[in-house]
XYZ file of C-alpha atoms in Angstrom:
704
model
C 141.397 90.012 94.588
C 143.182 91.160 97.653
C 146.133 93.684 97.220
C 149.702 92.275 98.022
C 149.856 90.960 101.695
C 153.871 93.078 101.793
C 151.613 96.354 100.969
C 148.684 94.954 103.713
C 151.620 93.936 106.267
C 153.414 96.950 106.349
C 151.251 99.797 108.485
C 148.783 98.026 110.758
C 149.266 97.562 114.450
C 152.297 99.707 114.308
C 151.513 101.947 117.193
C 151.615 98.964 118.780
C 155.440 98.452 118.034
C 156.381 101.634 118.146
C 155.250 101.951 121.755
C 158.305 99.146 122.541
C 160.720 101.168 121.009
C 159.757 104.436 122.414
C 160.001 102.379 125.533
C 163.662 100.567 124.479
C 166.201 101.642 126.343
C 168.592 98.737 127.057
C 170.243 95.454 130.861
C 172.429 92.953 132.433
C 173.118 89.683 131.052
C 172.588 86.628 133.198
C 175.253 83.750 133.700
C 173.049 81.339 132.468
C 171.671 83.469 129.235
C 174.910 84.398 128.177
C 175.578 83.728 124.790
C 177.704 80.494 123.858
C 179.840 80.166 121.494
C 179.492 76.148 120.855
C 175.972 75.648 120.432
C 177.300 71.877 121.720
C 179.347 72.717 124.489
C 178.282 70.199 127.435
C 179.488 72.572 129.786
C 176.764 75.477 129.349
C 174.004 75.808 131.038
C 170.214 74.668 130.264
C 167.119 76.781 132.028
C 164.254 74.594 130.330
C 164.537 71.373 132.365
C 163.934 72.915 135.355
C 163.460 76.843 135.218
C 166.343 77.666 137.430
C 169.408 76.830 135.490
C 171.798 73.746 135.537
C 174.574 72.258 133.554
C 173.269 70.940 130.332
C 176.490 67.741 131.387
C 174.035 66.298 133.921
C 170.559 66.445 131.997
C 168.911 63.323 131.775
C 168.200 63.249 128.522
C 168.716 65.215 125.526
C 168.909 69.337 125.191
C 170.213 71.370 122.104
C 171.341 74.974 123.099
C 170.761 77.105 119.839
C 173.087 80.424 121.507
C 171.943 83.765 120.533
C 175.300 84.434 118.178
C 174.328 81.765 115.881
C 170.952 82.963 115.521
C 172.573 86.319 114.966
C 174.519 84.856 112.301
C 171.836 82.983 110.769
C 169.687 85.751 110.373
C 166.493 83.536 109.836
C 163.579 84.944 108.352
C 162.039 81.858 108.868
C 162.303 79.865 112.475
C 162.823 76.879 110.386
C 166.289 77.942 108.935
C 167.870 77.858 112.355
C 165.961 75.319 114.030
C 166.416 72.790 111.410
C 170.087 72.700 112.501
C 169.103 70.753 116.214
C 169.061 66.941 115.739
C 165.842 64.929 114.978
C 163.844 68.135 113.509
C 162.248 68.766 110.665
C 160.305 72.108 109.992
C 158.873 72.217 106.518
C 158.054 75.268 105.415
C 154.525 76.258 103.857
C 153.396 79.720 101.830
C 154.721 82.833 103.881
C 155.150 81.799 107.057
C 153.210 78.846 107.689
C 155.059 75.700 108.152
C 154.595 71.825 110.113
C 156.872 70.118 112.743
C 158.220 67.139 113.392
C 160.820 66.641 116.382
C 160.943 62.966 116.618
C 157.679 62.289 114.959
C 156.476 62.491 110.969
C 155.467 65.579 110.203
C 152.038 66.070 111.738
C 149.035 68.411 110.514
C 146.262 69.443 111.584
C 145.156 69.742 115.610
C 148.132 66.638 115.662
C 150.858 69.397 114.731
C 149.039 71.843 117.007
C 149.005 69.351 120.142
C 151.945 67.499 119.695
C 154.633 70.210 120.565
C 154.724 72.846 123.070
C 156.020 76.519 122.149
C 157.505 78.540 125.032
C 158.788 82.190 125.506
C 160.971 82.212 128.410
C 159.505 78.899 130.082
C 156.281 80.095 129.116
C 153.780 78.349 126.407
C 152.865 80.782 123.613
C 149.461 79.612 123.277
C 147.129 77.764 126.102
C 147.689 74.436 125.326
C 143.897 73.226 123.813
C 143.945 76.112 121.604
C 147.667 75.647 120.046
C 148.192 76.587 116.550
C 149.690 74.238 113.684
C 151.596 77.541 112.107
C 152.432 78.793 116.187
C 156.188 79.626 115.218
C 154.673 82.270 113.362
C 154.364 84.007 116.877
C 157.788 83.682 118.278
C 160.769 86.502 118.401
C 163.425 84.376 117.169
C 165.290 87.514 115.666
C 167.345 88.777 118.649
C 166.600 85.821 120.576
C 169.498 84.940 123.450
C 169.169 81.650 122.292
C 166.719 78.432 121.714
C 167.171 75.377 124.003
C 164.934 72.232 122.261
C 164.025 68.742 124.304
C 163.356 66.241 121.921
C 160.658 63.916 123.078
C 158.801 64.395 126.526
C 159.655 67.092 128.320
C 160.178 66.977 132.408
C 157.565 67.134 134.862
C 157.398 70.996 134.773
C 155.516 70.924 131.748
C 152.492 69.184 130.612
C 150.049 69.211 127.425
C 151.670 69.506 124.151
C 155.303 68.820 125.610
C 154.901 64.978 123.951
C 157.220 64.810 120.929
C 159.384 67.735 122.315
C 159.140 71.272 122.988
C 161.182 74.644 121.797
C 161.737 77.336 124.688
C 162.893 80.308 122.897
C 165.174 82.463 125.447
C 164.672 86.699 125.017
C 167.899 88.265 124.955
C 169.136 89.647 128.126
C 169.998 93.559 128.961
C 173.428 94.536 128.495
C 175.502 96.111 131.060
C 176.224 99.098 129.478
C 174.459 101.005 126.626
C 174.597 99.243 123.344
C 172.352 98.928 120.359
C 172.092 97.930 116.848
C 170.039 98.027 113.530
C 169.649 95.303 110.813
C 168.903 95.983 107.323
C 168.583 93.329 104.166
C 167.057 93.084 100.822
C 166.411 90.258 98.560
C 164.726 89.092 95.896
C 160.921 89.518 95.088
C 160.767 92.102 97.494
C 162.212 91.531 100.398
C 162.957 93.826 103.203
C 164.048 93.471 106.419
C 164.645 95.476 109.233
C 165.385 94.643 112.443
C 167.085 96.839 115.854
C 167.527 96.357 119.191
C 169.016 98.901 122.240
C 169.918 97.973 125.676
C 171.602 99.172 129.002
C 171.397 98.597 132.604
C 171.510 101.633 135.307
C 172.697 100.704 138.467
C 171.848 102.310 141.969
C 174.505 102.546 144.649
C 173.326 99.496 146.305
C 174.204 97.188 143.109
C 170.758 96.861 142.029
C 170.495 96.631 138.676
C 167.633 97.972 136.116
C 167.908 96.547 132.993
C 166.256 96.918 129.582
C 165.931 95.947 126.089
C 163.702 96.659 123.324
C 164.115 94.882 120.331
C 161.817 94.510 116.387
C 161.676 93.003 113.607
C 160.041 94.503 110.507
C 159.678 91.935 107.567
C 157.897 92.669 104.268
C 158.213 89.633 101.528
C 156.534 89.666 97.559
C 156.805 86.465 97.765
C 158.806 83.881 95.003
C 155.109 82.940 93.809
C 152.171 84.721 92.509
C 150.282 86.754 95.071
C 152.268 85.472 97.979
C 153.572 88.254 99.746
C 153.436 89.010 103.345
C 154.285 91.422 105.681
C 155.260 90.982 109.313
C 155.899 93.017 112.825
C 156.955 92.009 115.933
C 158.198 93.970 119.044
C 159.623 92.996 122.421
C 160.077 94.812 125.770
C 162.073 93.010 128.499
C 162.696 94.486 132.138
C 165.362 92.672 134.446
C 165.334 93.713 138.126
C 168.799 92.426 139.816
C 168.407 92.351 143.520
C 171.029 90.474 146.055
C 168.217 88.129 146.828
C 165.593 88.772 144.156
C 165.504 88.840 140.410
C 162.647 90.100 138.279
C 162.288 89.800 134.448
C 159.569 90.894 132.399
C 158.653 90.623 128.949
C 156.108 92.330 126.746
C 155.883 90.616 123.212
C 153.962 92.020 119.852
C 153.433 90.173 116.463
C 150.758 91.402 113.613
C 150.942 89.359 110.168
C 149.226 89.868 106.793
C 149.557 87.645 104.668
C 148.883 86.144 100.689
C 148.583 82.852 100.886
C 150.161 80.749 97.848
C 148.014 77.074 98.144
C 149.454 73.567 97.071
C 150.887 73.270 93.667
C 150.511 70.139 91.102
C 154.729 70.102 90.082
C 158.052 71.668 92.238
C 159.658 71.306 88.747
C 157.529 73.074 86.864
C 158.305 77.090 87.005
C 155.258 77.501 85.233
C 153.223 75.693 87.754
C 155.148 76.418 90.618
C 155.533 80.079 90.460
C 151.723 80.131 90.255
C 149.305 80.249 92.755
C 145.876 78.294 92.127
C 144.463 80.428 94.918
C 145.194 84.028 94.808
C 141.966 84.884 96.737
C 143.536 82.874 100.134
C 145.257 84.665 102.833
C 146.071 84.900 106.602
C 146.016 87.485 108.902
C 146.847 87.097 112.477
C 148.226 89.089 115.620
C 148.952 88.198 119.036
C 150.413 89.902 122.635
C 151.758 87.851 125.924
C 153.331 89.144 128.483
C 154.984 87.256 131.765
C 156.702 88.286 134.630
C 159.318 86.074 136.680
C 159.768 86.848 140.771
C 162.613 84.637 141.751
C 163.194 84.561 145.238
C 166.236 83.420 146.898
C 165.014 82.241 150.951
C 168.040 80.915 152.170
C 168.961 77.867 153.261
C 168.984 76.486 150.020
C 165.407 77.543 149.301
C 164.104 79.409 146.314
C 160.569 79.967 145.176
C 159.774 81.266 141.443
C 156.644 82.966 140.205
C 155.501 83.731 136.865
C 151.882 85.208 135.948
C 151.138 85.803 132.647
C 148.837 86.856 129.930
C 147.893 86.260 126.045
C 145.819 87.241 123.275
C 146.194 86.260 120.026
C 143.312 86.132 116.964
C 143.910 84.954 113.618
C 141.103 85.168 110.330
C 142.506 82.567 107.161
C 140.857 80.928 104.067
C 141.071 77.459 104.155
C 142.095 76.953 100.712
C 143.494 73.636 101.284
C 139.444 72.342 101.983
C 137.119 72.159 99.245
C 134.816 74.805 99.641
C 137.600 77.036 100.932
C 135.662 78.149 103.892
C 137.088 81.000 105.889
C 138.059 80.491 109.748
C 137.957 82.658 112.399
C 139.763 82.024 115.772
C 141.414 83.083 118.643
C 141.833 82.977 122.917
C 142.702 84.970 125.676
C 144.029 83.515 128.532
C 145.973 84.302 131.704
C 147.910 81.987 134.397
C 150.506 81.666 136.872
C 153.655 79.078 137.227
C 154.932 78.829 140.822
C 157.420 76.449 142.228
C 159.458 76.202 145.376
C 163.075 74.869 145.095
C 165.279 72.968 147.986
C 168.197 71.951 148.124
C 169.265 69.168 150.154
C 172.023 67.760 151.560
C 174.021 65.325 150.083
C 173.351 66.900 146.750
C 169.672 66.294 146.649
C 167.184 68.806 144.929
C 163.441 69.221 145.318
C 160.822 71.504 142.940
C 157.692 71.718 144.090
C 155.520 73.295 141.881
C 151.792 74.343 140.789
C 150.825 75.976 137.708
C 146.729 77.198 136.719
C 145.799 78.640 133.545
C 142.324 80.105 132.721
C 141.468 80.271 128.580
C 138.265 81.989 127.058
C 138.451 81.201 123.105
C 136.378 80.842 120.194
C 136.034 79.683 116.608
C 133.843 80.142 113.283
C 134.137 78.338 109.972
C 132.171 79.474 107.541
C 131.479 78.515 103.557
C 130.440 81.345 101.273
C 131.065 79.578 98.123
C 128.178 77.020 96.931
C 127.718 73.210 98.419
C 130.681 71.078 96.099
C 128.286 67.875 95.154
C 129.728 64.663 96.201
C 132.967 66.308 98.057
C 131.385 64.359 101.145
C 129.321 67.148 102.444
C 131.045 71.175 101.865
C 127.823 72.657 102.642
C 127.146 76.518 102.266
C 126.925 77.868 105.551
C 128.154 78.045 108.406
C 130.204 75.188 109.753
C 130.814 75.645 113.440
C 130.498 78.187 115.554
C 131.529 77.612 119.450
C 133.145 79.331 122.221
C 135.251 77.074 125.247
C 135.839 77.812 128.279
C 138.903 76.319 129.961
C 140.734 75.359 133.478
C 144.090 73.811 133.409
C 145.557 73.484 136.900
C 148.575 70.974 137.079
C 150.761 70.412 140.196
C 153.928 68.411 140.253
C 157.749 67.234 141.895
C 160.713 67.371 140.595
C 163.110 65.945 142.238
C 167.468 65.219 141.795
C 169.010 62.734 143.748
C 172.731 62.046 144.394
C 173.370 58.395 144.264
C 176.906 58.804 143.959
C 179.770 61.518 143.090
C 179.125 60.400 139.469
C 175.383 59.646 139.314
C 172.282 61.259 139.608
C 168.610 59.983 139.687
C 166.066 62.387 138.572
C 162.370 61.586 139.093
C 159.151 64.012 138.606
C 155.505 63.634 138.909
C 152.504 65.656 136.970
C 149.408 65.253 137.653
C 147.224 67.729 134.896
C 143.656 68.558 134.991
C 141.734 70.228 132.584
C 138.633 71.176 132.307
C 136.604 72.394 129.122
C 133.130 74.347 129.142
C 132.017 74.248 125.237
C 129.067 76.213 123.965
C 127.777 76.059 120.317
C 126.412 78.950 118.723
C 124.990 77.272 116.110
C 121.895 74.689 115.452
C 123.284 71.440 117.280
C 122.933 69.053 114.229
C 125.075 67.522 111.551
C 125.011 69.692 107.822
C 126.739 67.922 105.326
C 129.825 66.297 106.925
C 129.807 68.603 110.136
C 128.816 67.256 113.517
C 128.443 70.766 115.736
C 127.671 69.068 119.312
C 125.404 70.162 122.001
C 126.641 72.245 125.007
C 128.809 70.841 127.024
C 131.126 70.044 129.937
C 134.500 67.752 129.359
C 137.209 66.954 131.852
C 140.440 64.949 131.332
C 143.056 63.729 133.963
C 146.444 63.140 133.092
C 149.462 61.372 135.079
C 152.447 61.809 133.392
C 155.828 60.648 135.411
C 159.439 60.754 134.586
C 162.640 58.934 135.689
C 166.019 59.585 134.361
C 169.297 58.710 135.508
C 173.279 60.492 134.411
C 176.484 58.854 134.647
C 179.805 60.673 134.447
C 182.135 58.017 133.246
C 184.765 60.610 132.540
C 185.429 64.129 130.657
C 184.718 61.804 127.164
C 181.733 60.009 128.027
C 178.664 60.808 130.411
C 175.810 58.803 129.892
C 172.304 59.051 130.309
C 169.135 57.670 130.228
C 165.160 58.456 130.577
C 162.012 56.907 130.770
C 158.787 59.046 130.212
C 155.268 59.323 129.803
C 154.089 62.313 128.133
C 150.495 63.075 127.436
C 147.900 65.381 126.098
C 144.668 66.503 126.772
C 142.219 66.918 123.424
C 142.857 70.005 121.328
C 139.747 71.751 121.680
C 139.181 71.040 117.866
C 139.502 67.911 118.095
C 136.381 67.485 120.451
C 134.069 70.248 119.166
C 134.596 70.176 115.551
C 133.931 66.751 114.765
C 132.889 65.030 112.148
C 129.838 62.645 110.547
C 129.890 59.496 113.167
C 131.953 61.033 115.546
C 131.116 61.407 119.243
C 132.882 63.675 121.818
C 132.380 61.211 124.274
C 134.475 58.612 123.170
C 137.431 61.260 122.367
C 140.067 60.342 125.153
C 144.091 61.787 126.348
C 146.787 61.099 123.662
C 149.603 59.177 125.665
C 152.903 58.611 124.575
C 155.244 56.295 126.562
C 159.029 56.746 125.429
C 162.409 55.150 126.276
C 165.947 57.085 125.815
C 169.962 55.843 126.197
C 172.389 58.535 124.921
C 175.930 59.821 125.741
C 177.532 63.317 125.433
C 180.864 64.338 126.169
C 184.285 65.905 124.836
C 187.085 63.727 122.900
C 190.149 66.325 122.776
C 188.378 69.142 120.674
C 185.153 66.919 119.473
C 181.862 67.510 121.503
C 179.176 64.895 120.930
C 175.870 63.744 121.711
C 174.270 60.616 120.676
C 170.694 59.593 121.824
C 168.613 56.466 120.456
C 164.652 56.304 121.572
C 162.023 54.185 121.124
C 158.429 55.430 121.827
C 154.678 54.153 121.303
C 151.859 56.226 121.169
C 148.124 56.154 121.967
C 144.694 57.502 121.163
C 146.913 59.384 118.455
C 144.693 61.779 116.436
C 144.807 62.668 113.398
C 142.629 63.123 109.705
C 142.811 60.664 107.065
C 142.128 60.590 103.362
C 138.423 60.699 103.885
C 138.973 63.920 105.615
C 137.194 62.479 109.025
C 139.086 62.706 112.258
C 140.658 59.473 113.824
C 140.933 59.631 117.070
C 142.074 56.464 118.458
C 145.129 55.851 116.315
C 148.013 53.986 117.530
C 152.155 54.429 116.551
C 155.788 53.458 117.086
C 158.651 55.737 117.016
C 162.260 54.797 116.801
C 165.711 56.579 115.716
C 169.160 57.420 116.410
C 170.419 61.257 116.703
C 173.730 62.493 116.782
C 175.567 65.972 117.043
C 178.961 66.854 116.597
C 181.320 69.836 116.331
C 185.174 70.290 116.325
C 187.703 73.108 115.422
C 189.336 71.966 112.440
C 192.924 73.390 111.312
C 193.674 76.808 109.850
C 190.034 77.919 111.146
C 187.824 76.368 109.858
C 185.433 74.251 111.982
C 182.725 71.529 111.479
C 179.558 70.897 113.186
C 176.514 68.434 112.205
C 173.676 66.853 113.154
C 171.677 64.190 111.897
C 169.060 61.937 112.370
C 167.830 58.094 111.281
C 164.006 57.626 112.751
C 161.267 54.914 111.480
C 157.865 56.054 112.869
C 155.375 53.795 111.564
C 151.321 52.980 112.056
C 150.390 50.290 114.611
C 146.410 49.863 114.054
C 144.445 49.248 110.904
C 142.206 51.718 109.385
C 140.683 50.640 106.158
C 138.791 53.582 103.940
C 135.754 51.303 102.057
C 133.199 54.564 101.998
C 131.561 54.286 98.497
C 132.779 56.836 96.391
C 135.725 57.785 98.142
C 139.706 56.810 97.454
C 140.333 53.963 98.752
C 143.511 54.318 101.698
C 144.950 51.415 104.250
C 146.611 52.243 107.004
C 148.659 48.936 108.347
C 150.314 48.463 111.290
C 154.320 48.200 110.046
C 153.168 50.811 107.094
C 155.075 54.365 107.273
C 153.387 56.945 108.557
C 153.341 59.783 105.761
C 155.673 62.424 105.609
C 158.295 60.898 107.891
C 161.775 60.894 106.491
C 163.802 58.167 108.226
C 166.812 60.387 107.436
C 167.553 64.269 107.974
C 170.710 65.891 108.478
C 172.478 69.769 108.229
C 175.861 69.850 107.976
C 178.267 73.158 108.075
C 181.586 73.868 107.242
C 182.692 77.078 109.128
C 186.030 79.811 108.988
C 186.212 82.589 111.544
C 188.169 85.214 109.530
C 191.185 86.713 111.716
C 190.969 88.958 114.620
C 187.087 87.904 115.028
C 186.297 90.030 112.154
C 183.575 87.485 110.667
C 182.629 84.298 109.787
C 181.833 82.071 106.534
C 179.911 78.861 106.459
C 179.000 76.492 103.498
C 175.898 74.224 105.411
C 174.634 71.329 103.501
C 171.103 70.482 104.321
C 169.703 66.740 103.602
C 165.857 65.339 103.828
C 165.858 62.126 103.282
C 162.176 60.345 100.760
C 159.299 59.982 102.336
C 156.090 58.545 101.844
C 153.165 60.950 100.561
C 149.878 59.442 101.596
C 149.609 56.495 104.662
C 149.193 53.661 102.433
C 152.707 54.102 101.128
C 151.840 54.265 97.500
C 153.356 57.811 96.584
C 156.866 58.633 97.439
C 158.891 61.577 97.548
C 162.650 61.586 96.595
C 164.042 63.330 99.250
C 166.725 66.511 98.671
C 169.851 67.749 99.461
C 170.277 71.709 99.414
C 173.639 73.807 99.731
C 173.220 77.498 101.207
C 176.181 79.901 101.722
C 176.181 82.684 104.372
C 178.781 84.849 104.995
C 179.530 88.274 107.390
C 182.597 90.692 107.836
C 183.003 93.469 110.032
C 184.693 96.260 108.205
C 184.583 98.483 111.162
C 183.834 98.380 114.876
C 180.190 99.315 114.423
C 179.695 98.449 110.949
C 178.939 94.678 109.212
C 178.093 93.711 106.553
C 176.766 90.405 105.422
C 175.395 88.082 102.550
C 173.474 84.666 102.097
C 172.866 82.770 98.901
C 170.538 79.809 99.611
C 169.841 76.932 97.849
C 173.294 77.192 95.538
C 172.903 75.124 92.965
C 169.170 76.201 91.886
C 167.667 73.001 92.868
C 163.911 71.665 92.256
C 162.491 70.440 95.304
C 159.458 70.721 97.365
C 159.947 72.054 101.327
C 156.752 69.544 101.856
C 154.655 67.101 99.536
C 151.444 64.836 100.273
C 148.461 63.238 98.393
C 145.465 64.380 98.651
C 142.026 62.568 97.789
C 138.776 63.467 96.992
C 135.971 61.245 96.424
C 135.494 60.163 92.375
C 136.050 61.022 89.916
C 138.503 63.352 91.137
C 140.463 61.021 93.103
C 144.055 61.106 94.585
C 146.537 63.585 93.155
C 150.148 64.553 94.384
C 150.408 68.404 95.454
C 153.455 70.279 96.938
C 154.679 73.293 98.388
C 157.332 74.095 96.393
C 160.739 75.266 97.805
C 162.448 78.659 96.139
C 164.823 79.122 93.585
C 168.056 80.066 93.939
C 168.346 83.584 96.061
C 170.508 85.865 97.328
C 170.135 88.032 100.063
C 172.854 91.164 101.393
C 172.516 93.673 104.402
C 174.772 95.323 106.977
C 174.458 95.996 110.700
C 175.230 99.458 111.985
C 175.916 99.057 115.776
C 176.348 101.947 118.729
């Protein structure tokens, strides 16, 4: 039995984080990164669309911005607590920091969950595209973030593989002009202890040149509300800004370390004797990541700008695959570096062009070894090495993004990206079939994807700004799609996944009410996922349609309301019927709902602002609709409604208290549910990641 994750996670790699803190002097907030008071303001600036900043009102598609002050108020211990406040998003929590994501999609697992969403830090992907991780948000520095921007559906031409169903760009907080700092401590049930801090300042030279610094850290321990499910996590980030009349530089260095004891699925989310237990007390997840980037932007004059962003990253992970028969251990990781380059040109008549080239090199590895005995009748989960391979990857992607002023009120946006991906795979074990696991021989694979984008925005009035967007997204297969194969698969038959999307919407301001509405339809080809047999399917087809809304408005007597909601229908568009002898049947038929795809998701917040800007109180309603837990649509999770309370109050200029009561009515619910099937006589069984009971967290912030 491994010892508590909270204890294990307290010390490792803290030397690296201490180095951040030692360097953490405080620098000047840039205009496009200033915290916004209203997350749905249409006149705010966003940077994710072009990298240079533009008004949200003229963005030819949906984009949601969660400002830094909202993140400070929510104080999320998991990114899902903050991101699920946006429309069209359903991030389901597993054990500890584990999670699965949905953005205009079902909740996707495995390589589909890893490769369908792009996670960025200041516009730079946090992991290499072909080596993504389904739990990638565990790397994110949400604590102390300067804001988060979310695009639902395909990204612009600036973004390639993995910007398929959507992207999340976490913005580091800019340095402050004057010296400032804060420490925030929080405690809660089952041994929760969190300590966050930041310090920042800017040094100005006589010619106005600014040197800004910010250091941020987040240390967290959680004993877990289930048996043997504690974890410790440490994060640190250092940012340096250089500002000169015609040049700006932003450098960031971020690190994360995690040591987690993992609780596996439970057979019930209603019986405390079951859901508080842990059938996999031996399960664990250890992970670390370091990444750095420098963005240099230079104004060439005459409406011309150039931006270069060299970056590097490295990461590693070791975990027990408790969800797989035989519970093998997986080790994976990669190091990579690249350069994002772009040239922006403002033309006469308000037209704008951006020409860019992205390049990246990655060296990664994966090992999977089962120490437990072979499981008879489990489809070939055998003792020994399942996979042991290395992959080197090279990506190059030129692109064009253009904005054309068709009239005083109308803009046309057109973009085109061509991305070529080359994998050089080397197998370090026997190239054969062992049990169900197929290890192909050494090979190289190349994929080329062309992704056009076309959008239009028209300002009818301040009350309504309309937009429409046509886009194709594509992603080269994940390396695990190609080389972590199962019986009967052929890597030469695996192709890039593509998604075609059409979107129409409107945003605006009616009196003091701000809103955005969007409707979409998407079709996906070469959908890669794992079926009930445990086999990897790489030629699936799906359809996705939905409508999303977000709204915010002030009310009387210092009250305000904000809400987001979505209705979506995600369906299979192909046939796959399992007829393998001894296996539980599963029929995927056209028109079936995709499993774990709730049709309704909503988040409503009623807030109250204390007088003299002393703080805020908020009650939050979280709604998740019912969904099928299997592709045959035979077993259903009924959905749930949760209520959370949050408040903070500034007692003095430098001392604030806060608290949050989560799951106010102590609702029994599941963060995630699915149907898991094994060969006869086991068959199919429901399994869940249970949600936490009612929990109170309290803390203080000291500012200086």
